[in-house]
Amino acid sequence: MFDLLQYSKARETDTPTSRGAGAQVFNPSLFQTADPELRKLHTYMSSGFCSPPTDFWAPPVFHKAPRRALSSSSSPISVHPWGSYLGEEYRKSPEAGPGMGGPTGHLQPKLTNRKQRTSTDMRLDIGVCMIPHPDKAYKGGEDAFFISENRQMLGVADGVGSWNQKNVCPGVFARCLMGGARRAARQLRSSPTAPATCLDIAHSGVHGLKGSCTACVLCLDGTTLHASNLGDSGFKVVREGNVIFKSRPQQLAFNHPYQLWMPKAGAGESPSQADKYSVELLPGDTVIVGTDGLFDNLFDMLTATLVKKYKERGDSCHVIAHKLAVQASLAAHEAIGLTPFAVEALKHGHKWAGGKVDDITVLVAQVS
């Protein structure tokens, strides 16, 4: 069984290098696991794959709150420095640790006013994993995500990499958009229009910021999942080992997705052009939300089969997200074979074999 606490402790202090003096790096040799899929991930890490930024000590891919003391009665919190926020809203206790306010880093849940649940309401248990492109790992990649404080709304964004040619980091735009979406989600109640409204409010808050990104925002309203998707990020619903629904990528041409620019930029698409979806869910369904780094490298059938296998093992949403991201990353680095991206390339007359290396963000939401 994968031991997250032991995994988080498998690190060492690096000597001053280009990463910066005192930077903490993950040492996979200190952690052993019987899971062959995780062993593959550790092999990538040991070769410099997925290096964390210099100001965050946690191991790459699956992050916990810095220096947080865990007890058997406390729930782990996953915080990713390159995402927006995951889980409940927390307040710092007087003893919170470095970067959190005191020595132990305990976090306490902040009580919020919430709509009274009815017998027909369902909830989402959400896990997340991000693996940046190896060449972009030093800056945390260019993907971002958010999860609302009541765990009823979530979303992803993928910065458009061509902005790097203009010395603009598109990851900043994506993170600002998801940060605005999380703030907007605080004021919104679940409804068929909530995802579109959330995306519109978030987009209006990135004035003056260069960059662009794709985006997908979803919310659970009773037993119905509503979504607003612009570009080639998206989501799938897995039920009993089959993908029963998936969003459609929006593209102007092959590998040229719809994208949000800053408001009044005179280019790009607007939130109103996003596709709107409503899907009826059942308890036990699994919603997979991700950027194109996931969907370009894993076929639907493989994704559904893996999700079913991991659920039968009793893996949590966090672990499932982690393993799906690893599988997508492994496929992305394959130089031969078919992937969804290779299939689409061939359809458009391009010769392509193997996967497409990209930032990979995966959110796994279990419906209960």
GROMACS .gro file of C-alpha atoms in nm:
model
  368
    1MET     CA    1   0.000   0.000   0.000
    2PHE     CA    2   0.130   0.343  -0.092
    3ASP     CA    3   0.234   0.527   0.225
    4LEU     CA    4   0.187   0.901   0.164
    5LEU     CA    5   0.350   1.009   0.489
    6GLN     CA    6   0.660   0.801   0.423
    7TYR     CA    7   0.663   0.929   0.067
    8SER     CA    8   0.654   1.289   0.188
    9LYS     CA    9   0.950   1.229   0.419
   10ALA     CA   10   1.161   1.080   0.139
   11ARG     CA   11   1.355   1.398   0.070
   12GLU     CA   12   1.692   1.551   0.143
   13THR     CA   13   1.853   1.895   0.154
   14ASP     CA   14   2.026   1.981  -0.169
   15THR     CA   15   2.360   2.158  -0.183
   16PRO     CA   16   2.360   2.508  -0.332
   17THR     CA   17   2.305   2.463  -0.704
   18SER     CA   18   2.121   2.641  -0.979
   19ARG     CA   19   1.804   2.559  -0.785
   20GLY     CA   20   1.912   2.794  -0.508
   21ALA     CA   21   2.085   2.752  -0.175
   22GLY     CA   22   1.911   2.518   0.064
   23ALA     CA   23   1.652   2.403  -0.189
   24GLN     CA   24   1.479   2.080  -0.094
   25VAL     CA   25   1.479   1.806  -0.358
   26PHE     CA   26   1.302   1.475  -0.365
   27ASN     CA   27   1.529   1.172  -0.328
   28PRO     CA   28   1.350   0.866  -0.468
   29SER     CA   29   1.620   0.631  -0.335
   30LEU     CA   30   1.491   0.696   0.017
   31PHE     CA   31   1.146   0.565  -0.065
   32GLN     CA   32   1.069   0.210  -0.172
   33THR     CA   33   0.730   0.088  -0.293
   34ALA     CA   34   0.600  -0.239  -0.425
   35ASP     CA   35   0.378  -0.059  -0.673
   36PRO     CA   36   0.548  -0.088  -1.016
   37GLU     CA   37   0.364   0.217  -1.149
   38LEU     CA   38   0.501   0.436  -0.872
   39ARG     CA   39   0.848   0.286  -0.923
   40LYS     CA   40   0.833   0.413  -1.280
   41LEU     CA   41   0.751   0.759  -1.149
   42HIS     CA   42   1.046   0.751  -0.910
   43THR     CA   43   1.274   0.662  -1.199
   44TYR     CA   44   1.162   0.975  -1.380
   45MET     CA   45   1.212   1.185  -1.068
   46SER     CA   46   1.564   1.055  -1.011
   47SER     CA   47   1.660   1.176  -1.359
   48GLY     CA   48   1.541   1.529  -1.283
   49PHE     CA   49   1.184   1.476  -1.404
   50CYS     CA   50   0.922   1.675  -1.219
   51SER     CA   51   1.162   1.886  -1.012
   52PRO     CA   52   0.980   2.103  -0.754
   53PRO     CA   53   1.024   2.480  -0.736
   54THR     CA   54   1.288   2.607  -0.497
   55ASP     CA   55   1.043   2.763  -0.251
   56PHE     CA   56   0.842   2.450  -0.176
   57TRP     CA   57   0.989   2.150   0.003
   58ALA     CA   58   0.726   1.886  -0.069
   59PRO     CA   59   0.794   1.608  -0.321
   60PRO     CA   60   0.671   1.678  -0.674
   61VAL     CA   61   0.340   1.557  -0.814
   62PHE     CA   62   0.158   1.494  -0.484
   63HIS     CA   63   0.191   1.781  -0.236
   64LYS     CA   64   0.090   1.827   0.125
   65ALA     CA   65   0.075   2.146   0.327
   66PRO     CA   66   0.433   2.245   0.427
   67ARG     CA   67   0.554   2.095   0.756
   68ARG     CA   68   0.206   2.003   0.868
   69ALA     CA   69   0.186   1.775   1.170
   70LEU     CA   70  -0.062   1.496   1.102
   71SER     CA   71  -0.242   1.287   1.360
   72SER     CA   72  -0.469   0.987   1.324
   73SER     CA   73  -0.769   1.211   1.378
   74SER     CA   74  -0.674   1.473   1.120
   75SER     CA   75  -0.738   1.455   0.746
   76PRO     CA   76  -0.452   1.522   0.505
   77ILE     CA   77  -0.479   1.835   0.295
   78SER     CA   78  -0.334   1.844  -0.054
   79VAL     CA   79  -0.203   2.185  -0.153
   80HIS     CA   80  -0.027   2.229  -0.484
   81PRO     CA   81   0.191   2.540  -0.520
   82TRP     CA   82   0.107   2.566  -0.888
   83GLY     CA   83  -0.266   2.515  -0.858
   84SER     CA   84  -0.505   2.747  -0.685
   85TYR     CA   85  -0.648   2.571  -0.381
   86LEU     CA   86  -0.769   2.227  -0.284
   87GLY     CA   87  -1.039   2.139  -0.035
   88GLU     CA   88  -1.194   2.321   0.256
   89GLU     CA   89  -1.107   2.672   0.363
   90TYR     CA   90  -0.862   2.653   0.652
   91ARG     CA   91  -0.743   2.899   0.910
   92LYS     CA   92  -0.403   2.894   1.073
   93SER     CA   93  -0.379   2.780   1.433
   94PRO     CA   94  -0.151   2.968   1.675
   95GLU     CA   95   0.109   2.690   1.646
   96ALA     CA   96   0.120   2.686   1.266
   97GLY     CA   97   0.466   2.621   1.125
   98PRO     CA   98   0.704   2.808   0.894
   99GLY     CA   99   0.508   2.965   0.613
  100MET     CA  100   0.192   2.875   0.805
  101GLY     CA  101   0.255   3.074   1.126
  102GLY     CA  102   0.410   2.839   1.403
  103PRO     CA  103   0.619   2.522   1.458
  104THR     CA  104   0.383   2.236   1.387
  105GLY     CA  105   0.169   2.361   1.100
  106HIS     CA  106  -0.170   2.235   1.225
  107LEU     CA  107  -0.457   2.364   1.019
  108GLN     CA  108  -0.812   2.391   1.145
  109PRO     CA  109  -1.124   2.392   0.928
  110LYS     CA  110  -1.307   2.720   0.904
  111LEU     CA  111  -1.680   2.682   0.939
  112THR     CA  112  -1.884   2.830   0.657
  113ASN     CA  113  -2.256   2.870   0.600
  114ARG     CA  114  -2.370   2.607   0.353
  115LYS     CA  115  -2.695   2.511   0.190
  116GLN     CA  116  -2.874   2.238   0.383
  117ARG     CA  117  -2.830   1.907   0.199
  118THR     CA  118  -3.130   1.707   0.097
  119SER     CA  119  -3.162   1.333   0.050
  120THR     CA  120  -3.116   1.375  -0.327
  121ASP     CA  121  -2.792   1.573  -0.299
  122MET     CA  122  -2.463   1.406  -0.380
  123ARG     CA  123  -2.112   1.512  -0.294
  124LEU     CA  124  -1.770   1.490  -0.456
  125ASP     CA  125  -1.458   1.342  -0.303
  126ILE     CA  126  -1.178   1.503  -0.504
  127GLY     CA  127  -0.812   1.420  -0.557
  128VAL     CA  128  -0.563   1.602  -0.776
  129CYS     CA  129  -0.223   1.552  -0.934
  130MET     CA  130  -0.007   1.774  -1.153
  131ILE     CA  131   0.306   1.677  -1.349
  132PRO     CA  132   0.466   1.966  -1.535
  133HIS     CA  133   0.646   1.937  -1.867
  134PRO     CA  134   1.010   1.846  -1.786
  135ASP     CA  135   1.135   2.167  -1.950
  136LYS     CA  136   0.885   2.376  -1.749
  137ALA     CA  137   0.916   2.204  -1.413
  138TYR     CA  138   1.140   2.481  -1.274
  139LYS     CA  139   0.847   2.723  -1.296
  140GLY     CA  140   0.578   2.473  -1.203
  141GLY     CA  141   0.445   2.417  -1.551
  142GLU     CA  142   0.167   2.616  -1.713
  143ASP     CA  143  -0.147   2.436  -1.588
  144ALA     CA  144  -0.364   2.543  -1.296
  145PHE     CA  145  -0.673   2.421  -1.116
  146PHE     CA  146  -0.916   2.518  -0.842
  147ILE     CA  147  -1.156   2.339  -0.609
  148SER     CA  148  -1.421   2.537  -0.423
  149GLU     CA  149  -1.438   2.537  -0.047
  150ASN     CA  150  -1.757   2.330  -0.042
  151ARG     CA  151  -1.612   2.086  -0.299
  152GLN     CA  152  -1.910   2.135  -0.530
  153MET     CA  153  -1.723   2.330  -0.798
  154LEU     CA  154  -1.387   2.265  -0.964
  155GLY     CA  155  -1.194   2.354  -1.275
  156VAL     CA  156  -0.870   2.339  -1.472
  157ALA     CA  157  -0.686   2.576  -1.704
  158ASP     CA  158  -0.399   2.519  -1.945
  159GLY     CA  159  -0.175   2.811  -2.042
  160VAL     CA  160  -0.101   2.829  -2.415
  161GLY     CA  161   0.271   2.759  -2.455
  162SER     CA  162   0.331   2.975  -2.763
  163TRP     CA  163   0.340   3.279  -2.533
  164ASN     CA  164   0.687   3.169  -2.421
  165GLN     CA  165   0.817   3.289  -2.758
  166LYS     CA  166   0.718   3.641  -2.647
  167ASN     CA  167   0.882   3.601  -2.304
  168VAL     CA  168   0.541   3.571  -2.138
  169CYS     CA  169   0.469   3.286  -1.895
  170PRO     CA  170   0.118   3.159  -1.980
  171GLY     CA  171   0.107   2.970  -1.651
  172VAL     CA  172   0.061   3.301  -1.468
  173PHE     CA  173  -0.249   3.376  -1.675
  174ALA     CA  174  -0.391   3.028  -1.607
  175ARG     CA  175  -0.326   3.055  -1.233
  176CYS     CA  176  -0.483   3.400  -1.211
  177LEU     CA  177  -0.790   3.274  -1.397
  178MET     CA  178  -0.831   2.977  -1.162
  179GLY     CA  179  -0.772   3.197  -0.859
  180GLY     CA  180  -1.052   3.425  -0.978
  181ALA     CA  181  -1.274   3.121  -1.039
  182ARG     CA  182  -1.222   3.002  -0.683
  183ARG     CA  183  -1.313   3.344  -0.545
  184ALA     CA  184  -1.619   3.361  -0.768
  185ALA     CA  185  -1.727   3.013  -0.656
  186ARG     CA  186  -1.762   3.143  -0.300
  187GLN     CA  187  -2.047   3.367  -0.409
  188LEU     CA  188  -2.224   3.122  -0.638
  189ARG     CA  189  -2.474   2.851  -0.563
  190SER     CA  190  -2.482   2.534  -0.769
  191SER     CA  191  -2.704   2.578  -1.073
  192PRO     CA  192  -2.700   2.503  -1.446
  193THR     CA  193  -2.550   2.846  -1.514
  194ALA     CA  194  -2.297   2.848  -1.228
  195PRO     CA  195  -1.995   2.717  -1.428
  196ALA     CA  196  -2.045   2.969  -1.710
  197THR     CA  197  -2.097   3.253  -1.462
  198CYS     CA  198  -1.790   3.149  -1.263
  199LEU     CA  199  -1.575   3.142  -1.577
  200ASP     CA  200  -1.709   3.478  -1.693
  201ILE     CA  201  -1.636   3.644  -1.357
  202ALA     CA  202  -1.288   3.492  -1.343
  203HIS     CA  203  -1.212   3.606  -1.696
  204SER     CA  204  -1.320   3.962  -1.623
  205GLY     CA  205  -1.061   3.974  -1.343
  206VAL     CA  206  -0.750   3.923  -1.558
  207HIS     CA  207  -0.739   4.273  -1.708
  208GLY     CA  208  -0.396   4.380  -1.830
  209LEU     CA  209  -0.241   4.036  -1.798
  210LYS     CA  210  -0.071   3.896  -2.108
  211GLY     CA  211  -0.130   3.532  -2.195
  212SER     CA  212  -0.413   3.297  -2.278
  213CYS     CA  213  -0.541   2.958  -2.170
  214THR     CA  214  -0.806   2.693  -2.217
  215ALA     CA  215  -1.045   2.636  -1.928
  216CYS     CA  216  -1.305   2.393  -1.796
  217VAL     CA  217  -1.529   2.466  -1.495
  218LEU     CA  218  -1.777   2.219  -1.344
  219CYS     CA  219  -2.023   2.214  -1.056
  220LEU     CA  220  -2.242   1.951  -0.893
  221ASP     CA  221  -2.605   2.054  -0.850
  222GLY     CA  222  -2.797   1.785  -0.668
  223THR     CA  223  -2.756   1.482  -0.894
  224THR     CA  224  -2.655   1.678  -1.206
  225LEU     CA  225  -2.307   1.780  -1.317
  226HIS     CA  226  -2.299   2.108  -1.507
  227ALA     CA  227  -1.991   2.219  -1.700
  228SER     CA  228  -1.860   2.500  -1.916
  229ASN     CA  229  -1.562   2.406  -2.133
  230LEU     CA  230  -1.357   2.621  -2.368
  231GLY     CA  231  -1.066   2.468  -2.559
  232ASP     CA  232  -0.914   2.124  -2.532
  233SER     CA  233  -0.918   2.075  -2.157
  234GLY     CA  234  -1.227   1.883  -2.050
  235PHE     CA  235  -1.384   1.603  -1.851
  236LYS     CA  236  -1.510   1.245  -1.871
  237VAL     CA  237  -1.761   1.051  -1.664
  238VAL     CA  238  -1.666   0.689  -1.591
  239ARG     CA  239  -1.931   0.441  -1.477
  240GLU     CA  240  -1.864   0.071  -1.415
  241GLY     CA  241  -1.552   0.064  -1.629
  242ASN     CA  242  -1.692   0.262  -1.923
  243VAL     CA  243  -1.672   0.624  -2.030
  244ILE     CA  244  -2.041   0.717  -2.054
  245PHE     CA  245  -1.984   1.084  -2.135
  246LYS     CA  246  -1.701   1.313  -2.236
  247SER     CA  247  -1.671   1.675  -2.339
  248ARG     CA  248  -1.579   1.771  -2.692
  249PRO     CA  249  -1.252   1.964  -2.752
  250GLN     CA  250  -1.299   2.300  -2.922
  251GLN     CA  251  -1.034   2.369  -3.184
  252LEU     CA  252  -0.989   2.621  -3.465
  253ALA     CA  253  -0.749   2.377  -3.632
  254PHE     CA  254  -0.544   2.076  -3.533
  255ASN     CA  255  -0.360   2.147  -3.206
  256HIS     CA  256  -0.497   2.503  -3.208
  257PRO     CA  257  -0.763   2.516  -2.937
  258TYR     CA  258  -1.006   2.787  -2.844
  259GLN     CA  259  -0.849   3.006  -2.577
  260LEU     CA  260  -0.931   3.289  -2.341
  261TRP     CA  261  -0.723   3.605  -2.370
  262MET     CA  262  -0.741   3.902  -2.139
  263PRO     CA  263  -1.069   4.096  -2.177
  264LYS     CA  264  -1.087   4.342  -2.466
  265ALA     CA  265  -0.764   4.208  -2.615
  266GLY     CA  266  -0.926   4.184  -2.956
  267ALA     CA  267  -0.814   3.823  -2.996
  268GLY     CA  268  -0.908   3.480  -2.874
  269GLU     CA  269  -1.249   3.357  -2.771
  270SER     CA  270  -1.488   3.471  -2.497
  271PRO     CA  271  -1.638   3.266  -2.209
  272SER     CA  272  -1.975   3.280  -2.387
  273GLN     CA  273  -1.831   3.057  -2.661
  274ALA     CA  274  -1.764   2.773  -2.418
  275ASP     CA  275  -1.963   2.452  -2.464
  276LYS     CA  276  -2.223   2.392  -2.192
  277TYR     CA  277  -2.299   2.044  -2.057
  278SER     CA  278  -2.537   1.885  -1.807
  279VAL     CA  279  -2.491   1.520  -1.711
  280GLU     CA  280  -2.698   1.313  -1.469
  281LEU     CA  281  -2.474   1.127  -1.224
  282LEU     CA  282  -2.519   0.820  -1.007
  283PRO     CA  283  -2.344   0.732  -0.680
  284GLY     CA  284  -2.022   0.553  -0.765
  285ASP     CA  285  -1.957   0.749  -1.085
  286THR     CA  286  -1.611   0.896  -1.130
  287VAL     CA  287  -1.554   1.231  -1.298
  288ILE     CA  288  -1.211   1.279  -1.457
  289VAL     CA  289  -1.121   1.644  -1.523
  290GLY     CA  290  -0.796   1.728  -1.694
  291THR     CA  291  -0.589   1.930  -1.936
  292ASP     CA  292  -0.493   1.803  -2.279
  293GLY     CA  293  -0.175   1.650  -2.136
  294LEU     CA  294  -0.400   1.375  -2.000
  295PHE     CA  295  -0.643   1.334  -2.288
  296ASP     CA  296  -0.374   1.349  -2.560
  297ASN     CA  297  -0.195   1.049  -2.411
  298LEU     CA  298  -0.458   0.813  -2.267
  299PHE     CA  299  -0.741   0.657  -2.466
  300ASP     CA  300  -1.090   0.651  -2.315
  301MET     CA  301  -1.098   0.272  -2.280
  302LEU     CA  302  -0.762   0.265  -2.099
  303THR     CA  303  -0.867   0.548  -1.867
  304ALA     CA  304  -1.192   0.374  -1.774
  305THR     CA  305  -1.017   0.039  -1.723
  306LEU     CA  306  -0.753   0.193  -1.498
  307VAL     CA  307  -1.011   0.381  -1.292
  308LYS     CA  308  -1.212   0.063  -1.238
  309LYS     CA  309  -0.899  -0.132  -1.140
  310TYR     CA  310  -0.778   0.133  -0.896
  311LYS     CA  311  -1.123   0.167  -0.735
  312GLU     CA  312  -1.144  -0.211  -0.688
  313ARG     CA  313  -0.811  -0.192  -0.508
  314GLY     CA  314  -0.958   0.064  -0.272
  315ASP     CA  315  -0.736   0.351  -0.390
  316SER     CA  316  -0.841   0.700  -0.288
  317CYS     CA  317  -0.916   0.975  -0.538
  318HIS     CA  318  -0.575   1.127  -0.466
  319VAL     CA  319  -0.396   0.804  -0.552
  320ILE     CA  320  -0.609   0.746  -0.862
  321ALA     CA  321  -0.531   1.097  -0.988
  322HIS     CA  322  -0.165   1.034  -0.915
  323LYS     CA  323  -0.156   0.705  -1.107
  324LEU     CA  324  -0.350   0.838  -1.405
  325ALA     CA  325  -0.109   1.129  -1.433
  326VAL     CA  326   0.186   0.890  -1.417
  327GLN     CA  327   0.037   0.667  -1.688
  328ALA     CA  328  -0.023   0.970  -1.909
  329SER     CA  329   0.332   1.091  -1.850
  330LEU     CA  330   0.477   0.752  -1.937
  331ALA     CA  331   0.273   0.743  -2.259
  332ALA     CA  332   0.378   1.099  -2.341
  333HIS     CA  333   0.744   0.998  -2.336
  334GLU     CA  334   0.695   0.698  -2.562
  335ALA     CA  335   0.852   0.748  -2.905
  336ILE     CA  336   0.646   0.481  -3.079
  337GLY     CA  337   0.292   0.351  -3.067
  338LEU     CA  338  -0.050   0.510  -3.092
  339THR     CA  339  -0.191   0.773  -2.860
  340PRO     CA  340  -0.501   0.991  -2.901
  341PHE     CA  341  -0.276   1.277  -3.014
  342ALA     CA  342  -0.105   1.057  -3.275
  343VAL     CA  343  -0.442   0.941  -3.407
  344GLU     CA  344  -0.566   1.300  -3.445
  345ALA     CA  345  -0.241   1.402  -3.611
  346LEU     CA  346  -0.276   1.125  -3.868
  347LYS     CA  347  -0.636   1.230  -3.936
  348HIS     CA  348  -0.510   1.577  -4.025
  349GLY     CA  349  -0.228   1.453  -4.245
  350HIS     CA  350   0.058   1.484  -3.997
  351LYS     CA  351   0.306   1.207  -3.931
  352TRP     CA  352   0.332   1.146  -3.556
  353ALA     CA  353   0.421   0.846  -3.345
  354GLY     CA  354   0.408   0.806  -2.969
  355GLY     CA  355   0.282   1.053  -2.712
  356LYS     CA  356   0.289   1.429  -2.670
  357VAL     CA  357   0.499   1.563  -2.383
  358ASP     CA  358   0.304   1.834  -2.202
  359ASP     CA  359   0.194   1.957  -1.861
  360ILE     CA  360  -0.048   1.704  -1.711
  361THR     CA  361  -0.319   1.794  -1.462
  362VAL     CA  362  -0.571   1.539  -1.339
  363LEU     CA  363  -0.862   1.587  -1.099
  364VAL     CA  364  -1.053   1.275  -0.996
  365ALA     CA  365  -1.394   1.332  -0.836
  366GLN     CA  366  -1.576   1.036  -0.686
  367VAL     CA  367  -1.953   1.080  -0.663
  368SER     CA  368  -2.120   0.961  -0.342
   0.00000   0.00000   0.00000
